[in-house]
Amino acid sequence: MQPRLFYCDHYTIPLPAGHKFPAEKYRLLRETLAGDSVFELEPADFARPELIELAHDPAYVAGFLNGTLDPAIMRRIGFPWSHELTRRTLASLGGTLAASEDALRTGLGGNLAGGTHHAFRAEGAGFCVFNDIAVGILALRQEHGVRRAAVVDLDVHQGDATAAIFWDDSDVLTLSIHARHNFPLRKQRSRMDIDLPDGAEDAEYLAALERVLPRVFEFAPEVVFYHAGVDGLAGDRLGRLALSLDGLKRRDRLVLQMCRSRGVPVVITLGGGYAEPIAKTVEAHANTFRVAAEVLRLSYEIQGPAFAK
Ligand SMILES: [Zn+2]
């Protein structure tokens, strides 16, 4: 059996002209990875509302699904409400939930969506409605008794809502490495934050990551959620860093090699990427999964757990 990745780009959302959300990258990424023939690509099922409520206020969940949320909250999310948006949102979340289960079973789970780390308990922001990483961790806790989890959030924007949701939870370690002067302007406190100056390049970024990663694993997580946003790429419209494609691959390798060497299952979520042309972002995202395949020695010939030699 080939390892699999989940997608939800077949649920398209109606957006006004000139909207910043890079809707086409999801389809292009799926097509690129399909061309590699390493991963099986599967449409994600909808997440069940009762699992979403593990991390979110039930009134917020119902308000979004019914289209009755306060317009000010929808404005902060940044999408016009539509039935298509609810379907896409539920499938994006469902992809991370399914990837979480795959990770426990095989060592690696991946979602070609998600990483919606700006969604707080009772409100969303920045293209994030529900926090798939928070829901994923709490679902693994409820359904599989997973106690300790770590979030390695390397999107260029701080994982503010994930940090806030788990601030009082001593069994979840949150790490965020992000651009200091970027959205969100009001930062939350992760267990570990590294904020980098505008224009930071590969060497500074990778040195910071190498310094902090061992502490993530000293926490002894039973699962790692890797938020692999690629908006730290030089020239990204919404980033402020200057990482190269090669630098991002080295970043992915550092995280995934450490997961492998410590035998910790990893769930990869997509996160941001807004470079132009969009092909550059697609390549950076595809590289994350290619590095995962290489590091975890997954290929269609290899059956069974990813960690088997
Ligand atoms: Zn981002």
mmCIF file of N, CA and C and ligand atoms in Angstrom, residues 115 117-118 126 153-158 182-183 227 229-232 236 238-239 271-274, ligand 1:
data_model
loop_
_atom_site.group_PDB
_atom_site.id
_atom_site.type_symbol
_atom_site.label_atom_id
_atom_site.label_comp_id
_atom_site.label_asym_id
_atom_site.label_seq_id
_atom_site.Cartn_x
_atom_site.Cartn_y
_atom_site.Cartn_z
ATOM 1 N N GLY A 115 -3.297 23.511 8.670
ATOM 2 C CA GLY A 115 -2.318 24.456 9.194
ATOM 3 C C GLY A 115 -3.013 25.776 9.514
ATOM 4 N N HIS A 117 -3.726 27.920 11.771
ATOM 5 C CA HIS A 117 -3.253 28.197 13.130
ATOM 6 C C HIS A 117 -3.673 29.543 13.701
ATOM 7 N N HIS A 118 -4.469 30.313 12.937
ATOM 8 C CA HIS A 118 -4.971 31.585 13.478
ATOM 9 C C HIS A 118 -6.408 31.464 13.989
ATOM 10 N N GLY A 126 -7.446 35.460 9.563
ATOM 11 C CA GLY A 126 -6.391 35.148 8.595
ATOM 12 C C GLY A 126 -6.604 33.856 7.811
ATOM 13 N N ASP A 153 5.684 24.741 14.513
ATOM 14 C CA ASP A 153 5.007 25.630 13.568
ATOM 15 C C ASP A 153 6.050 26.522 12.893
ATOM 16 N N LEU A 154 6.344 26.184 11.624
ATOM 17 C CA LEU A 154 7.391 26.922 10.907
ATOM 18 C C LEU A 154 6.828 27.789 9.784
ATOM 19 N N ASP A 155 5.519 28.023 9.836
ATOM 20 C CA ASP A 155 4.927 29.030 8.957
ATOM 21 C C ASP A 155 5.543 30.391 9.321
ATOM 22 N N VAL A 156 5.574 31.310 8.360
ATOM 23 C CA VAL A 156 6.229 32.603 8.637
ATOM 24 C C VAL A 156 5.421 33.462 9.620
ATOM 25 N N HIS A 157 4.141 33.101 9.794
ATOM 26 C CA HIS A 157 3.295 33.833 10.747
ATOM 27 C C HIS A 157 3.211 33.057 12.061
ATOM 28 N N GLN A 158 3.164 33.769 13.178
ATOM 29 C CA GLN A 158 3.122 33.057 14.455
ATOM 30 C C GLN A 158 1.869 32.170 14.562
ATOM 31 N N ASN A 182 5.476 40.496 11.303
ATOM 32 C CA ASN A 182 4.411 40.031 10.432
ATOM 33 C C ASN A 182 3.108 39.844 11.218
ATOM 34 N N PHE A 183 2.027 39.605 10.483
ATOM 35 C CA PHE A 183 0.740 39.214 11.066
ATOM 36 C C PHE A 183 0.949 37.970 11.918
ATOM 37 N N HIS A 227 3.695 22.053 11.214
ATOM 38 C CA HIS A 227 3.051 23.063 10.374
ATOM 39 C C HIS A 227 4.122 23.572 9.412
ATOM 40 N N GLY A 229 4.235 25.520 6.672
ATOM 41 C CA GLY A 229 4.003 26.676 5.789
ATOM 42 C C GLY A 229 5.290 27.085 5.084
ATOM 43 N N VAL A 230 5.153 27.505 3.835
ATOM 44 C CA VAL A 230 6.351 27.873 3.057
ATOM 45 C C VAL A 230 6.365 29.370 2.733
ATOM 46 N N ASP A 231 5.641 30.155 3.522
ATOM 47 C CA ASP A 231 5.596 31.590 3.235
ATOM 48 C C ASP A 231 6.813 32.350 3.770
ATOM 49 N N GLY A 232 7.798 31.604 4.271
ATOM 50 C CA GLY A 232 9.083 32.232 4.603
ATOM 51 C C GLY A 232 9.988 32.377 3.388
ATOM 52 N N ASP A 236 7.831 35.988 -1.015
ATOM 53 C CA ASP A 236 6.433 35.680 -0.694
ATOM 54 C C ASP A 236 5.693 36.994 -0.439
ATOM 55 N N LEU A 238 3.181 37.610 1.454
ATOM 56 C CA LEU A 238 2.757 37.846 2.837
ATOM 57 C C LEU A 238 3.825 37.448 3.852
ATOM 58 N N GLY A 239 5.024 37.138 3.389
ATOM 59 C CA GLY A 239 6.094 36.791 4.319
ATOM 60 C C GLY A 239 6.982 38.011 4.501
ATOM 61 N N GLY A 271 -0.371 24.834 5.549
ATOM 62 C CA GLY A 271 -0.116 26.228 5.928
ATOM 63 C C GLY A 271 0.089 27.143 4.741
ATOM 64 N N GLY A 272 0.711 28.302 5.021
ATOM 65 C CA GLY A 272 0.746 29.385 4.055
ATOM 66 C C GLY A 272 1.813 29.247 2.984
ATOM 67 N N GLY A 273 1.625 30.014 1.925
ATOM 68 C CA GLY A 273 2.554 30.063 0.806
ATOM 69 C C GLY A 273 1.914 30.940 -0.250
ATOM 70 N N TYR A 274 2.499 32.123 -0.478
ATOM 71 C CA TYR A 274 1.849 33.133 -1.313
ATOM 72 C C TYR A 274 2.836 33.767 -2.290
HETATM 73 ZN ZN ZN B 1 1.453 32.022 7.103
#
